[in-house]
Amino acid sequence: MTTPTITPYLKDGIELDQIIVQGIRVTGFHGVYAREKESGQLFLADVVAHVSTRTAADRDELGRTVNYSDIADRAAEVLGGDPADLLETVAEHIARAILEMPGVQAVDVIVHKPQAPLHVEFRDVMVKIRRDLRSGTLWADKRIGSSAGGFADPLAPAPRSTDPGDAQPLQPVTAYLGLGGNIGDVEASFREALWELHRIPGIEVTGASSLFRTRPVGGTEQADFLNAVVQLETALAPRALLAACQGIEVLHGRERLIPNGPRTLDVDLLAFGDLELESEDLEVPHPRAAERAFVLQPWATLAPDFVLPGFGRIGDLAAAVGSDGVELVEERWPALQRKASSQE
């Protein structure tokens, strides 16, 4: 039984790695005819999970990769689970189960029905699909941080709220995010975060600062950080944008265990237009943005004339705090595309 060739899945022109589990065999009860649901027959599935394996490879840790045993178990559970009339439905359910796994960006699923009730000789019947995180509710669940119990379109009209943190802007707002990290291939994580942001409905990444290296501050012994600032246009409410940032952190294994400690990826909301807001879970502008050289020095290379509400012009703030402990690594980083790749 031959599996069709799987074409690469690209993220901004970068080919993702593949974890392939082939020939998962289960007796299932899927089919249109009553006898198929009663007696059952053999079904097979091939699953290709498109992931980045860099962090797992660098650290040689099972917990930082997608476990192929879990892939097989999830596919087998669907194959042997509730009967469906169509192979298309079975494939869709497998794809959704795999996309729920942290780290999976896209999945190819091929479902085989070699004992299908046809009236001619044949070798196999297959349905092949490709799905990614934008296919249905999983985009909202994993990217925006909505409840896993239902769909939450970030651009859908929200219930009326008096909280400005939940108010969707009438027109796109310029916002700024700070990126930081010192575990693994940080520059690659930054590039992935840019792509992930750009793919969220209601967000268009429009610029990125130069890349800087920062000496860590505090008592914890750790590697130097990389830092950058991202500019975007967004139609999301401030709190929805913050949730998107936190969701991307989680996808990259962000753990908040030690204050000022090592981390894979920080995505901080620095500013949201001219909004000034302070609440229990959201403070805009970021309360420490105006005093951090590792924020201001990159920011000044991107938008020196932006006025940080309540503080002043970014270029002036950067000059005031200086650049002690912060050094330029790469002036033109990254080669940012204005439109995210649409190839899937």
C-alpha atoms as one frame of an Amber mdcrd trajectory, in Angstrom:
protein
   0.000   0.000   0.000   1.637   3.200  -1.214   1.128   6.550   0.451   0.937
   9.591  -1.838   3.803  12.051  -1.612   3.260  14.804   0.965   4.152  18.276
  -0.246   5.982  20.554   2.204   4.098  22.944   4.453   5.728  26.372   4.326
   5.788  29.169   6.858   6.910  32.367   5.152   8.908  30.294   2.698  10.483
  28.095   5.392   9.685  24.391   5.135   8.509  22.831   8.395   9.714  19.459
   9.607   7.461  16.403   9.388   6.644  13.699  11.916   5.097  10.808   9.993
   3.135   7.867  11.400   2.188   5.476   8.621  -0.132   2.479   8.410  -2.158
   2.855  11.622  -4.504  -0.179  11.400  -7.827  -0.413  13.251 -11.114  -2.227
  12.727 -13.757   0.445  12.299 -17.458   0.667  11.585 -17.623   3.523   9.132
 -19.669   3.443   5.949 -23.019   4.181   4.389 -24.317   0.602   4.422 -25.826
  -0.989   7.534 -23.632  -4.085   7.189 -20.507  -1.906   7.373 -21.633  -0.476
  10.693 -22.540  -3.923  12.016 -19.625  -6.154  11.031 -16.840  -3.605  10.631
 -13.788  -3.689   8.364 -10.148  -2.657   8.230  -9.271   1.041   8.095  -5.800
   2.529   7.927  -4.501   6.034   8.446  -1.306   7.865   7.611  -0.654  11.052
   9.552   1.941  13.724   8.795   2.300  16.386  11.494   4.068  19.541  10.327
   6.132  20.898  13.218   9.371  22.598  14.143  11.704  20.077  15.747  14.573
  22.483  16.425  13.969  23.041  20.132  13.478  19.337  20.831  16.594  18.431
  18.849  18.729  21.065  20.560  17.706  19.923  24.039  17.059  16.230  23.291
  13.879  16.341  25.389  10.744  14.327  24.622   8.570  16.946  26.273   9.568
  19.514  23.653   8.539  17.517  20.616   5.307  16.020  19.315   5.116  12.446
  20.574   4.454  10.109  17.639   2.893   7.578  20.008   0.256  10.169  20.891
  -0.312  10.829  17.186  -0.948   7.125  16.607  -3.240   6.828  19.629  -5.356
   9.815  18.590  -5.745   8.567  15.034  -6.571   5.034  16.192  -9.186   6.352
  18.601 -11.000   8.080  15.750 -10.673   5.113  13.375 -12.153   2.754  15.951
 -14.570   5.261  17.428 -18.045   6.530  16.630 -19.192   5.353  13.189 -19.333
   7.901  10.384 -20.826   7.520   6.939 -17.972   9.173   5.055 -14.212   8.750
   4.969 -14.066  12.528   4.655 -15.616  12.831   8.116 -13.175  10.342   9.617
 -10.223  12.208   8.118 -11.531  15.537   9.404 -11.900  14.195  12.942  -8.371
  12.790  12.900  -6.995  16.115  11.672  -8.718  18.010  14.459  -7.426  15.582
  17.072  -3.844  16.007  15.845  -4.076  19.805  15.599  -5.028  19.910  19.277
  -1.507  18.703  20.101   0.829  21.551  21.134   3.403  22.355  18.487   1.495
  20.992  15.481   1.071  23.741  12.889  -0.568  21.668  10.151  -1.450  18.049
   9.454  -1.952  15.782   6.460  -4.282  12.833   6.981  -4.839   9.941   4.598
  -7.567   7.442   5.476  -7.527   4.107   3.619 -10.515   1.805   3.151  -9.064
  -1.225   1.324 -12.194  -3.365   1.865 -14.674  -0.804   0.551 -17.782  -2.397
  -1.055 -16.975  -1.712  -4.715 -18.067  -3.821  -7.688 -14.705  -3.854  -9.460
 -11.236  -5.011  -8.516  -9.248  -2.291  -6.784  -6.255  -1.898  -4.543  -7.359
   0.855  -2.167  -9.720   3.749  -1.555  -8.169   6.809   0.061  -9.220  10.248
   1.220  -6.397  12.727   1.728  -6.798  16.110   3.430  -4.569  18.888   4.745
  -5.631  21.126   7.603  -3.824  23.813   9.605  -4.587  25.865  12.687  -6.763
  28.248  10.689  -9.114  25.415   9.730 -12.102  25.958  11.964 -12.326  26.469
  15.698  -8.797  25.362  16.507  -7.421  28.676  15.263  -9.376  30.555  17.916
  -8.780  27.934  20.594  -4.980  27.772  20.231  -4.044  31.177  18.839  -6.425
  33.629  20.459  -6.894  31.742  23.713 -10.656  31.185  23.529 -12.404  28.428
  25.435 -11.826  25.029  23.908 -15.554  24.449  24.155 -16.578  26.712  21.302
 -15.641  28.937  18.422 -14.596  32.516  19.079 -13.929  34.575  15.965 -11.702
  37.474  17.055 -13.314  39.719  14.441 -16.919  38.796  15.258 -19.017  41.489
  16.967 -18.364  41.230  20.684 -20.954  41.741  23.406 -21.214  45.392  24.346
 -18.744  46.216  27.117 -17.814  49.369  28.956 -14.262  48.095  29.473 -11.955
  49.749  26.903  -9.781  46.646  27.033 -12.577  44.721  25.318 -13.506  47.411
  22.794 -12.704  46.585  19.177 -11.311  49.636  17.382 -13.423  51.258  14.677
 -10.372  51.229  12.409  -7.034  49.389  12.608  -4.749  50.551  15.402  -0.953
  50.565  15.367   0.343  48.430  18.228   3.818  47.395  19.342   4.973  44.109
  20.849   8.256  43.246  22.544   9.952  39.907  21.842  12.501  38.319  24.155
  14.055  34.944  24.879  17.257  33.104  25.772  16.490  29.381  25.458  17.027
  27.407  22.259  17.182  28.950  18.803  15.706  32.284  19.855  15.993  33.991
  16.487  14.071  31.113  14.896  11.432  31.421  17.621  11.123  35.132  16.857
  10.602  34.404  13.174   7.969  31.797  13.988   6.223  34.234  16.325   6.104
  36.866  13.568   4.535  34.380  11.214   2.069  33.194  13.848   1.028  36.776
  14.608   0.643  37.609  10.927  -1.651  34.603  10.425  -4.136  35.669  13.097
  -7.265  37.268  11.618  -7.253  40.944  12.536  -3.463  41.293  12.712  -1.043
  42.452  10.036   2.631  42.592  10.980   4.043  45.712   9.317   7.548  46.052
  10.731  10.256  44.675  12.975  13.145  46.363  14.740  16.806  45.510  14.605
  17.840  42.527  16.711  19.659  43.189  19.994  21.486  41.087  22.588  20.961
  41.911  26.277  22.886  40.837  29.368  20.506  39.242  31.901  19.631  41.218
  35.014  19.174  39.585  38.416  20.711  36.764  40.406  19.805  33.872  38.099
  22.753  32.618  36.038  21.565  32.340  32.463  22.396  33.039  28.825  22.127
  36.454  27.192  18.740  37.434  25.803  17.778  38.417  22.287  15.272  41.255
  22.007  13.268  42.897  19.257  10.130  45.007  18.827   7.347  44.313  16.333
   4.936  46.804  14.795   1.499  45.688  13.661  -1.877  46.961  12.556  -4.731
  45.284  14.407  -8.507  45.223  14.461  -8.529  43.221  17.693  -9.490  44.600
  21.068  -6.504  45.152  23.394  -7.385  42.212  25.624  -7.822  39.908  22.611
  -4.411  40.986  21.329  -2.880  40.243  24.727  -4.517  36.793  24.699  -3.053
  36.148  21.251   0.413  37.058  22.541   0.049  34.757  25.529  -1.199  31.931
  23.311   1.901  32.192  21.129   4.087  32.113  24.256   2.396  28.884  25.347
   2.903  27.304  21.927   6.627  27.985  22.303   6.834  26.400  25.750   6.851
  29.591  27.815   6.838  28.818  31.549   6.596  31.494  34.245   8.535  29.766
  37.005  11.305  32.196  37.998  10.964  36.005  37.930  13.455  37.383  35.367
  14.493  33.795  34.687  15.240  32.005  31.411  12.440  31.710  28.898  11.871
  30.391  25.382   9.775  33.332  24.227   8.222  36.471  25.670   5.639  38.383
  23.643   4.726  41.561  25.551   2.095  44.113  24.566   4.014  47.399  24.763
   1.565  49.918  23.318  -1.850  49.995  21.659  -2.164  53.263  19.749  -2.666
  56.126  22.177  -4.602  53.986  24.667  -3.830  54.351  28.371  -5.433  51.627
  30.461  -4.769  50.038  33.830  -6.765  47.043  35.017  -6.146  43.865  36.977
  -5.110  41.838  33.920  -4.115  44.471  31.364  -1.937  47.569  31.551  -1.250
  49.652  28.441   1.321  50.990  27.769   3.478  48.334  29.386   4.315  49.766
  32.827   8.086  49.251  32.473   8.524  49.886  28.753   9.767  53.447  29.269
  12.628  52.376  31.549  14.007  49.278  29.825  16.937  49.694  27.460  16.317
  46.262  25.928  12.872  47.499  24.870  13.685  51.090  23.939  16.876  50.513
  21.946  15.216  48.098  19.484  12.055  50.215  19.437  14.038  53.313  18.505
  15.336  51.553  15.371  11.758  50.861  14.304   9.639  53.846  15.368  11.731
  56.577  17.040   8.973  59.182  16.570   6.201  57.137  18.158   4.947  58.859
  21.304   4.482  56.392  24.145   1.329  57.606  25.916   2.168  59.197  29.240
   5.929  59.000  28.687   7.077  60.656  25.485   8.849  60.048  22.195  10.569
  56.646  21.870  13.780  58.115  20.454  14.091  60.491  23.403  13.328  57.759
  25.932  15.959  55.486  24.374  18.578  58.225  24.549  17.712  58.880  28.191
  18.097  55.273  29.384  21.226  54.603  27.310  22.384  51.272  25.957  24.363
  49.756  28.822  24.158  45.964  28.599  22.425  46.091  25.215  24.214  45.603
  21.897  23.121  45.461  18.281  23.268  41.982  16.737  21.630  42.422  13.349
  20.462  45.716  11.891  18.107  44.448   9.218  16.175  41.668  10.876  14.172
  39.912   9.652  13.481  40.042   5.921   9.868  40.715   6.774   7.253  40.077
   4.139   4.245  42.379   4.200   1.930  39.532   3.312   2.173  36.168   5.028
   2.737  33.179   2.821  -0.522  31.639   1.658   0.980  28.326   0.615  -0.271
  25.434   2.663
